[in-house]
Coordinates of C-alpha atoms and ligand atoms in Angstrom, one line a residue:
X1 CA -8.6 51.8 -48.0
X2 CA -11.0 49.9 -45.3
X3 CA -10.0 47.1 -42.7
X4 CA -11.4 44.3 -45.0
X5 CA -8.8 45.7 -47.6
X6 CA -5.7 45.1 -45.9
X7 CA -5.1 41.4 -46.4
X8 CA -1.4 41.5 -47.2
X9 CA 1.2 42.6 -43.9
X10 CA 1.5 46.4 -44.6
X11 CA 5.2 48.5 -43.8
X12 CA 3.5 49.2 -40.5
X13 CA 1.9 45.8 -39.5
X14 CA 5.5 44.6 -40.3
X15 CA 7.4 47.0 -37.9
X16 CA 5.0 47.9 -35.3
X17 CA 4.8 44.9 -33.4
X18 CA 3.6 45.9 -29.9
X19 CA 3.2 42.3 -28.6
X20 CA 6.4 41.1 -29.3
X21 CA 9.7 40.7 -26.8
X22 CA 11.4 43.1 -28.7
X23 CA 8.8 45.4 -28.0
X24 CA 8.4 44.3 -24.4
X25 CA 11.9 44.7 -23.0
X26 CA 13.2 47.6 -25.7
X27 CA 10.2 49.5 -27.4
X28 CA 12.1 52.3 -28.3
X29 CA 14.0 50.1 -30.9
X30 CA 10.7 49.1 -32.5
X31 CA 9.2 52.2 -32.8
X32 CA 12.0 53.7 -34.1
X33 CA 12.1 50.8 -36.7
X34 CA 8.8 52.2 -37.5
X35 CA 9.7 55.6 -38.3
X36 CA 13.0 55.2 -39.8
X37 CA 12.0 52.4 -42.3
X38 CA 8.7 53.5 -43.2
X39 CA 5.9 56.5 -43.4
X40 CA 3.0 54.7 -42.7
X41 CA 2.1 55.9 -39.3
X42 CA -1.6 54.5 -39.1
X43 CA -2.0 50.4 -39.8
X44 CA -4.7 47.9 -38.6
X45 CA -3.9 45.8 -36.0
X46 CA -5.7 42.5 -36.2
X47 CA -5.0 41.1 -32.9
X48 CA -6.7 44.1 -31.2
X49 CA -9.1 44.6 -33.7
X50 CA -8.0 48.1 -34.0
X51 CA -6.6 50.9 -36.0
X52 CA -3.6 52.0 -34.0
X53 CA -2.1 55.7 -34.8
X54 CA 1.7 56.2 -34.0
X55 CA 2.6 60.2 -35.1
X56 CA 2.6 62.6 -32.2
X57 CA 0.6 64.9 -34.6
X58 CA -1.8 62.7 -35.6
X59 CA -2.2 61.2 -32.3
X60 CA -2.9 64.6 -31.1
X61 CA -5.9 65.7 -33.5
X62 CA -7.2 62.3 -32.8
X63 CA -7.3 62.9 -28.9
X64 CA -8.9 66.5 -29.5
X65 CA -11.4 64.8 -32.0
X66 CA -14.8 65.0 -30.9
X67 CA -16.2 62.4 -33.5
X68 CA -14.7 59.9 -31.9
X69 CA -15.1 58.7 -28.1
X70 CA -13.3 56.6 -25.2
X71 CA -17.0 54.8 -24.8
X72 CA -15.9 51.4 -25.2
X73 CA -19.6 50.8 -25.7
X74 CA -20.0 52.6 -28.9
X75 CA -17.6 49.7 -30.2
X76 CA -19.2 47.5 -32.5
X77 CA -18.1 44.8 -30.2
X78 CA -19.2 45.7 -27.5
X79 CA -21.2 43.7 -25.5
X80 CA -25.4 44.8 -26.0
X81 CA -26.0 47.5 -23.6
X82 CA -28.6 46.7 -21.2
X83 CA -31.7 47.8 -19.7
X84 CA -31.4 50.1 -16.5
X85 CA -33.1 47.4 -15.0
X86 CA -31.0 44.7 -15.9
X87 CA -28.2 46.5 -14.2
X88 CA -26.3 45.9 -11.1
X89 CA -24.6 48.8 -8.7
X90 CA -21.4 47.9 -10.9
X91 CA -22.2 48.9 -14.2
X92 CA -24.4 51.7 -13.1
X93 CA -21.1 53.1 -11.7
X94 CA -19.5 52.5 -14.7
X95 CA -22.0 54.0 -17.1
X96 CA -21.0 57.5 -15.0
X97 CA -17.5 56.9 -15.4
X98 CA -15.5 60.3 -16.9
X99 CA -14.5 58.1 -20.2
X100 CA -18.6 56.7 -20.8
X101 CA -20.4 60.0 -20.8
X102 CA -21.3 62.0 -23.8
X103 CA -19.5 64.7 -25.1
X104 CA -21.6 67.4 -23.3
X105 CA -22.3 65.4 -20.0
X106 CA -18.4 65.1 -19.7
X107 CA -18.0 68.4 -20.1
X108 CA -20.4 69.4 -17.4
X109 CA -19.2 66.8 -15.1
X110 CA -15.5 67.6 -15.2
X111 CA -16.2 71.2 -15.0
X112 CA -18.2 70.8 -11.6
X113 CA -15.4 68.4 -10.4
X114 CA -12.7 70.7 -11.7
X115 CA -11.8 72.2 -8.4
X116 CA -11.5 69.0 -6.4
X117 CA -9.1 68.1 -9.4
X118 CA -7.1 71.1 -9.2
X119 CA -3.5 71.3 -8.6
X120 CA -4.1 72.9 -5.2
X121 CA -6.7 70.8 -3.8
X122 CA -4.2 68.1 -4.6
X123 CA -0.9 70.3 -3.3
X124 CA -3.1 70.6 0.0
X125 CA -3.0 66.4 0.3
X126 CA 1.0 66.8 0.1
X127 CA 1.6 66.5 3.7
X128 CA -1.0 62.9 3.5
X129 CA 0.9 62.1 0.5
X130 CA 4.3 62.5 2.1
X131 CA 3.2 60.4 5.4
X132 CA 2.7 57.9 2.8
X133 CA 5.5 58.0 1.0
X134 CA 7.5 57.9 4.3
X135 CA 5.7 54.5 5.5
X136 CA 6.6 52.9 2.4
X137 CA 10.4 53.8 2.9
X138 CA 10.5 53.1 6.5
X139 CA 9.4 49.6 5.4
X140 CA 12.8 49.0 3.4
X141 CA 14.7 49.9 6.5
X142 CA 17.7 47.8 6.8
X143 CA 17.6 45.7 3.2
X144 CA 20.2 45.2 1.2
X145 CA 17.8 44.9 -1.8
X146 CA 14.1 45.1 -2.6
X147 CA 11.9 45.1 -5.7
X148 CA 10.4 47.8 -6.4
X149 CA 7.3 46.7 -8.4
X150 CA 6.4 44.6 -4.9
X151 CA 6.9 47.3 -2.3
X152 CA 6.6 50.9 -3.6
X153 CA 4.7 50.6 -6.7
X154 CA 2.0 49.0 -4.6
X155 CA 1.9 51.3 -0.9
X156 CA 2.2 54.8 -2.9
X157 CA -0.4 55.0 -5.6
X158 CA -3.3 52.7 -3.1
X159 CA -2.1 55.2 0.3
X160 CA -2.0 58.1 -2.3
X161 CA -5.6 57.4 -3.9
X162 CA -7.1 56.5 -1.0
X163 CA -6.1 59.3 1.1
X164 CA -6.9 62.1 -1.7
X165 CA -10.2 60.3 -2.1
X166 CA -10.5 60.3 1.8
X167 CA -11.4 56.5 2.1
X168 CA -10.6 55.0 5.8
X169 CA -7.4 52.9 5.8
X170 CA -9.3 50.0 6.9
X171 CA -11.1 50.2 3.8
X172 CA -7.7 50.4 1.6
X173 CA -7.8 47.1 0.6
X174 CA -11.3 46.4 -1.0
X175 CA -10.6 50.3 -2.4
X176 CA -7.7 48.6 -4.6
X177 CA -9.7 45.9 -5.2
X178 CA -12.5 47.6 -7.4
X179 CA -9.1 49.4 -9.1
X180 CA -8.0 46.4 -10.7
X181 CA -11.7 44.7 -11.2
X182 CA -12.8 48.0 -12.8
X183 CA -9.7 48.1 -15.3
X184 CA -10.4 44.1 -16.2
X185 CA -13.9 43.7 -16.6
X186 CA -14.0 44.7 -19.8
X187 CA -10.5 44.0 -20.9
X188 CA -9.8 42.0 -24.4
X189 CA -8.8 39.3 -22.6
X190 CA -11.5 38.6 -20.1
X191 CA -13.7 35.7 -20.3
X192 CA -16.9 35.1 -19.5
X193 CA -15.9 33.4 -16.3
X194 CA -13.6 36.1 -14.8
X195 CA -16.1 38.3 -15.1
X196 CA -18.1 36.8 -12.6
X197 CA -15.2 36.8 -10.0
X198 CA -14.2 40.5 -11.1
X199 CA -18.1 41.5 -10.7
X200 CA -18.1 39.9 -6.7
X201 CA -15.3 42.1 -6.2
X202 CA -16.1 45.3 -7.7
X203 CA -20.0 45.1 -5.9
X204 CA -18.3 45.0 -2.5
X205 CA -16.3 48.1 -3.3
X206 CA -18.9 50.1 -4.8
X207 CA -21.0 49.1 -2.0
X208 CA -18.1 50.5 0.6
X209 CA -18.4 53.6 -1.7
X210 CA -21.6 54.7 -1.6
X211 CA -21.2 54.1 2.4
X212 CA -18.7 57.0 2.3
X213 CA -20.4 59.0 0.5
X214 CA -23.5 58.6 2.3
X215 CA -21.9 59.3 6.0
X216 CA -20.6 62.0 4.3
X217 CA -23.9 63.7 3.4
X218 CA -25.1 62.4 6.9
X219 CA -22.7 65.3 8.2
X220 CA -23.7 68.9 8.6
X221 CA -20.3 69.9 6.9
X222 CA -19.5 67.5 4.2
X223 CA -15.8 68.9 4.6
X224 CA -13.1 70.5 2.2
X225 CA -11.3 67.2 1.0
X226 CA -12.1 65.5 -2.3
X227 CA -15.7 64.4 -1.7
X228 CA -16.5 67.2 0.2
X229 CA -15.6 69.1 -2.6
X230 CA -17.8 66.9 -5.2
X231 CA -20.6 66.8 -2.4
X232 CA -20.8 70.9 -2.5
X233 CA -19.8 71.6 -6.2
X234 CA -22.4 74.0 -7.9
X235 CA -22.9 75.8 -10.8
X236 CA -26.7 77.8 -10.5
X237 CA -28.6 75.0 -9.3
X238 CA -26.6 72.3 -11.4
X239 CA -25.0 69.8 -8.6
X240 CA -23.5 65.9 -9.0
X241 CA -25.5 63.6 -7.9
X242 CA -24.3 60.6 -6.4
X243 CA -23.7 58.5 -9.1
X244 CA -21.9 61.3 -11.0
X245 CA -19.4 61.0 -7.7
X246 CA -19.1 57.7 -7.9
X247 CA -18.7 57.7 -11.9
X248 CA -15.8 60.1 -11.1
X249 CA -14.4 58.3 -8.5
X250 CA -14.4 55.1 -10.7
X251 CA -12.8 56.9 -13.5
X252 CA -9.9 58.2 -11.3
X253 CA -9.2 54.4 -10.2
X254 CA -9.8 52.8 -13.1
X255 CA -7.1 55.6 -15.0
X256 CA -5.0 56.1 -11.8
X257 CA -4.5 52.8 -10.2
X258 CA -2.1 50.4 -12.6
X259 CA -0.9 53.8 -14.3
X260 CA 0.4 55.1 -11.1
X261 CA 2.0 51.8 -9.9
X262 CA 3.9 51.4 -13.5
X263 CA 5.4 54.7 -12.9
X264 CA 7.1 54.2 -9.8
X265 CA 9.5 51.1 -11.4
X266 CA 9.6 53.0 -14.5
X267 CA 11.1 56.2 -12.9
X268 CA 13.7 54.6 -11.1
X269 CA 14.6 52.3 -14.2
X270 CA 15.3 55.0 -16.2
X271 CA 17.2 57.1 -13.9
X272 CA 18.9 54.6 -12.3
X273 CA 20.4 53.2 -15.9
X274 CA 21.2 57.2 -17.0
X275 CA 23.2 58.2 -13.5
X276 CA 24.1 61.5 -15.2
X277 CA 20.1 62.4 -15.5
X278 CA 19.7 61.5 -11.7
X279 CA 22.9 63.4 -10.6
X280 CA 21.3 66.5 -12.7
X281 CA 18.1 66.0 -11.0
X282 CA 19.6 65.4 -7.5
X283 CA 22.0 69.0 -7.8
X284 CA 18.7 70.8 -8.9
X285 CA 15.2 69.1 -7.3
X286 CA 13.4 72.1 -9.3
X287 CA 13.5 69.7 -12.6
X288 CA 11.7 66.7 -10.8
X289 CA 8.2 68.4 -12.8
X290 CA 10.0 68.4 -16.4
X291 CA 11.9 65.2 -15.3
X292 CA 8.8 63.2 -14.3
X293 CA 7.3 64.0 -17.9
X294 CA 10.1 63.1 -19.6
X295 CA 10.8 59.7 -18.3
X296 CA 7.2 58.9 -19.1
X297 CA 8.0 59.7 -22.3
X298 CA 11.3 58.5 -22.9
X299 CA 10.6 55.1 -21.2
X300 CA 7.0 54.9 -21.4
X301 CA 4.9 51.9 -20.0
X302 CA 1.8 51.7 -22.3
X303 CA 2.0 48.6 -24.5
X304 CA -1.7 49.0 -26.3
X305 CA -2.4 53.3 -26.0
X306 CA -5.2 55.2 -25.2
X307 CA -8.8 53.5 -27.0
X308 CA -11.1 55.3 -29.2
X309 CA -14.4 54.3 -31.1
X310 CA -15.7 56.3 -34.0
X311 CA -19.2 58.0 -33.7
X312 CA -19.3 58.5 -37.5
X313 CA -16.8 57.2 -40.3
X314 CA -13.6 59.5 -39.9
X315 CA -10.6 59.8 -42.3
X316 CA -6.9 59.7 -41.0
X317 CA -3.7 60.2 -43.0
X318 CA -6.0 58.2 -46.2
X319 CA -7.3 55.3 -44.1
X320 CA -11.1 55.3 -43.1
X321 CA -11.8 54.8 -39.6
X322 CA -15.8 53.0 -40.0
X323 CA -18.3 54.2 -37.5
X324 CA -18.3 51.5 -34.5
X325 CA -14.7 50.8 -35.4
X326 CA -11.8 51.2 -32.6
X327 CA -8.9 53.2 -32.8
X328 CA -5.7 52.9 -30.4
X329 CA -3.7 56.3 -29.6
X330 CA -0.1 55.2 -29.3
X331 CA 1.0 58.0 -27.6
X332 CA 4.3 56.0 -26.4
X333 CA 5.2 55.9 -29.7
X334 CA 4.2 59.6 -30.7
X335 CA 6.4 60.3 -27.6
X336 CA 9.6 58.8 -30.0
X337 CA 8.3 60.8 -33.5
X338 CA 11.5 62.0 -34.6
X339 CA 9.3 64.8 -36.0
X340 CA 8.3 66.5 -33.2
X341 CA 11.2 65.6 -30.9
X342 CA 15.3 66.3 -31.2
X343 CA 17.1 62.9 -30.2
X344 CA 13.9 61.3 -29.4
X345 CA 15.9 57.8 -28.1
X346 CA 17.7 60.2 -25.3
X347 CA 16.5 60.5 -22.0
X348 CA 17.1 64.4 -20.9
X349 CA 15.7 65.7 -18.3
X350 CA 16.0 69.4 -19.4
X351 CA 14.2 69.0 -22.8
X352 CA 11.6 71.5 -23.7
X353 CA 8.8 69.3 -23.3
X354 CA 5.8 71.6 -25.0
X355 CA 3.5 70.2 -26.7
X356 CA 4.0 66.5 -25.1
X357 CA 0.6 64.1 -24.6
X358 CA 2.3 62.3 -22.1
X359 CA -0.9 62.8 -19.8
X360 CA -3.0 63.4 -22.7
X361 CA -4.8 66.1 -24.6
X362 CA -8.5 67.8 -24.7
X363 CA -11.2 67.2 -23.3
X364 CA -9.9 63.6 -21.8
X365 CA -7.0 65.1 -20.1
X366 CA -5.6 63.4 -17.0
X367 CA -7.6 64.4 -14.2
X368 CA -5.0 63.0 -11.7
X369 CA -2.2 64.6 -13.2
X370 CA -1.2 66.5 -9.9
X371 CA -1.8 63.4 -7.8
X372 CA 0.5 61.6 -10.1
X373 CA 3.4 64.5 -10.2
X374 CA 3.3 64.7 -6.2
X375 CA 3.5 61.0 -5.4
X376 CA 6.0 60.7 -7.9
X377 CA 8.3 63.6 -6.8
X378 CA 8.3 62.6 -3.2
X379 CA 8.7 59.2 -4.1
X380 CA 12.0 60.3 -6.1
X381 CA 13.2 62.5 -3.3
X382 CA 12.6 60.0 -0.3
X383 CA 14.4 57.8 -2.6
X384 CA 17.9 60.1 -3.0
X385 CA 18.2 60.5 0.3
X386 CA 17.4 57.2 1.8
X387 CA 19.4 55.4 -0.8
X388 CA 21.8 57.9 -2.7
X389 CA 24.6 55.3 -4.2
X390 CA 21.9 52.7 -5.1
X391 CA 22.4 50.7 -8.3
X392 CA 20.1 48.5 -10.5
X393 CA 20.9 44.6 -9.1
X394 CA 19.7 43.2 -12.5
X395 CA 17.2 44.2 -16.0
X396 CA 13.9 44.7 -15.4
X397 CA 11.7 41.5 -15.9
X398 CA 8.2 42.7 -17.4
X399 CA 4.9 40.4 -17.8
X400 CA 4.2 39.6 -21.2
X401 CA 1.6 38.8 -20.9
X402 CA -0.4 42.1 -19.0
X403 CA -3.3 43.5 -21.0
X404 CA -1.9 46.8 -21.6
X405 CA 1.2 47.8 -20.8
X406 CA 5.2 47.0 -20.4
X407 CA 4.3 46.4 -16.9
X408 CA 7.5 45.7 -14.7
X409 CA 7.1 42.6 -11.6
X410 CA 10.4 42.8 -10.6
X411 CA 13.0 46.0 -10.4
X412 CA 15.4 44.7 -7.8
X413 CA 17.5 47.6 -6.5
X414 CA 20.8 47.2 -4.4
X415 CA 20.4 50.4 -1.8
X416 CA 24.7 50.0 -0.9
X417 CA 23.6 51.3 2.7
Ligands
LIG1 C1 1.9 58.0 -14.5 C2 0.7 58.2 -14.2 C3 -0.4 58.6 -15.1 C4 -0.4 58.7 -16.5 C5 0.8 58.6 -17.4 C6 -1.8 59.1 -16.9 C7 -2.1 59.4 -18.2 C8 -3.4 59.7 -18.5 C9 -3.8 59.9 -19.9 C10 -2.9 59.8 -21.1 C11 -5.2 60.1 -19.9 C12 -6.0 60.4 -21.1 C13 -6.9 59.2 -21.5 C14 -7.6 59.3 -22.8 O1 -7.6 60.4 -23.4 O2 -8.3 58.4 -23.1 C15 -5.6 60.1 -18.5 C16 -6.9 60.2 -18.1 C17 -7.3 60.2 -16.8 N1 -6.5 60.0 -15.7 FE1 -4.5 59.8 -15.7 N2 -2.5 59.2 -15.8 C18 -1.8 58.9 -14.7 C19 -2.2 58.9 -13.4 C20 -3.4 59.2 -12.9 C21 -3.8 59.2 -11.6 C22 -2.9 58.9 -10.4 C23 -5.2 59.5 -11.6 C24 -6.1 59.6 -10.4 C25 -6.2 60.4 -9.5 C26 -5.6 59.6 -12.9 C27 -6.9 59.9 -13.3 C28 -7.3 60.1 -14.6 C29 -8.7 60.2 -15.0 C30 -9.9 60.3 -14.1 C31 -8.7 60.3 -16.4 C32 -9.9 60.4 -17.3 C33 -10.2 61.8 -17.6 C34 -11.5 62.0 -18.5 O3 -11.8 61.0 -19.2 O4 -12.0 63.0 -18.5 N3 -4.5 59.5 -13.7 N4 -4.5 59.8 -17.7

């Protein structure tokens, strides 16, 4: 079967409905629709223009699938690439980001980065990491209630990135900026006009960038932070250049900037609404790894999934994917596959996760994985001592209308202190 085949609402076009309110406030529900009712687990989704993939198993040969890429422009609708001349600082940056390389320049790339990457690199930013989870707390001081998606969620992941990276504070704010121009420019639902805005925004911030980057090389010692450890990475006479630096550093805020400011609101929700799980978690701090994994999957954010576009026609599960064609990863939904997990609709913060694609899989792999785990254990121990009988005030209200995910504006916590 092809796209142009599938005229009539499949079993899966008629219970995976990722844009619906259902799906919004109680995705588990749906999905589980999905796999109790039916056995399609692959279905075309016109709105998106997509194949979308929902099995953790076939999600997870897609992700390790080389014929296929996260290039958005090998999509046949993309927008026609340009001449290098045509293009600004912008989209030169982007054309070095981790997700547009080829197979083989990836690979070389994220293996020269790999240290800088690395969970100790990253464990060495912990005490940074902590100052900055402290500021955000010390900010709640005294409230009776605050909402999380318009306090924490914003001063961890930006004081997080930005001091892993090792951009000035003063800079902080055009920093973020480029984060959420980078992750719209090319969104679905960006119009010609927006792009024009989102472009003026993300110039200044690559602009700031290569400023850091080049009073960095000014220096006789580039350092041992982040850049430093991009500026002096080597294999035999193989180094990044600058644009491979700032192709990295886009990727990291283009993957880590809404994705680490969902899980903040989505961590508390979840543990906050199953008090036994956060009592478990508070008697024995050593689960907060298995724990932070688990809630991701459990009460995952992602609303659209993880985007690939086939180099060559490829065959899933019967359905031909065309070359040019896109197909979406729903790894929030592979998370629920009652075939790969026991009593996939309980949270538990002890499962034996192996095997999970919570942060991915293959050559794509998170690369901010530790940054990620760190902010979000600190976060989650600042947060049981500071408040240890808070409650949930009210739901969660979530924007329907965000491009790609279950994203939460408003978790109002009562701290009872
Ligand atoms: C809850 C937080 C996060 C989750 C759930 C998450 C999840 C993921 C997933 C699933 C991928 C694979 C994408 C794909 O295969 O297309 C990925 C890639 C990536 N993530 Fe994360 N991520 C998180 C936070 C972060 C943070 C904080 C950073 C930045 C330091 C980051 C940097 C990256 C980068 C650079 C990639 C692309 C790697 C590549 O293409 O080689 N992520 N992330």
């Amino acid at each position: 079967m092809s796209m142009t085949e599938t005229l009539e609402a499949t079993p899966f076009q008629t219970y995976y409905k990722p844009q619906s309110e259902e799906y919004l406030h109680d995705f588990r529900t749906v999905v589980d629709r999905l796999f109790t009712k039916t056995h399609e687990r692959i279905g075309w989704y016109e709105p998106w223009q997509a194949w979308i993939v929902t099995s953790h198993d076939l999600c997870k040969s897609i992700l390790a699938d080389e014929r296929l890429t996260p290039d958005f422009m090998k999509w046949k609708f993309a927008p026609p690439a340009q001449s290098e001349d045509q293009k600004n600082d912008f989209e030169r940056m982007l054309d070095h980001a981790l997700f547009r390389l080829d197979k083989l320049s990836h690979r070389r790339v994220r293996r020269l980065a790999s240290k800088a990457f690395s969970a100790r690199m990253t464990g060495s930013m912990e005490r940074n990491i902590k100052a900055v989870v402290t500021a955000a707390f010390d900010k709640l001081d005294g409230q009776s209630h605050f909402n999380v998606a318009e306090t924490l969620s914003i001063d961890i992941p930006r004081g997080a990135m930005s001091r892993l990276v090792g951009i000035p504070p003063e800079k902080d704010e055009i920093f973020h900026k480029l984060g959420w121009a980078m992750v719209r420019y090319n969104g679905i639902a960006t119009t010609g006009e927006d792009r024009t805005e989102i472009l003026r925004i993300a110039l200044e911030g690559v602009a700031m960038l290569q400023g850091v980057i080049q009073e960095r090389r000014d220096r006789d010692n580039p350092g041992d932070d982040f850049i430093g450890m991009l500026l002096t990475a080597q294999e035999g006479d193989d180094r990044l250049n600058d644009w491979e630096i700032l192709g990295i550093v886009a990727a990291m805020i283009a993957a880590g900037s809404d994705t680490a400011g969902d899980m903040h609101p989505t961590l508390l929700y979840a543990l906050l609404s199953n008090p036994k799980q956060f009592d478990k978690l508070k008697a024995n701090p050593d689960l907060a790894n298995n724990a932070i994994t688990e809630i991701l999957r459990y009460e995952a954010f992602g609303k659209t999934g993880l985007h690939r576009f086939a180099l060559e026609d490829v065959e899933f599960d019967g359905i031909t994917v065309k070359r040019g064609e896109q197909i979406i990863i729903a790894a929030q939904a592979g998370g629920l596959d009652p075939k790969q997990w026991e009593r996939p609709l309980e949270l538990d913060i002890e499962r034996n996760l192996n095997g999970n694609i919570v942060f991915g899989v293959g050559a794509h792999v998170c690369a901010g994985l530790f940054l990620a785990k760190i902010q979000a254990r600190l976060m989650l121990q600042a947060f049981a001592e500071r408040f240890p009988n808070a409650e949930l005030a009210e739901p969660p209200t979530r924007d329907p209308a965000h491009y790609n995910a279950r994203h939460i504006t408003k978790l109002l916590i009562k701290t009872n202190v």
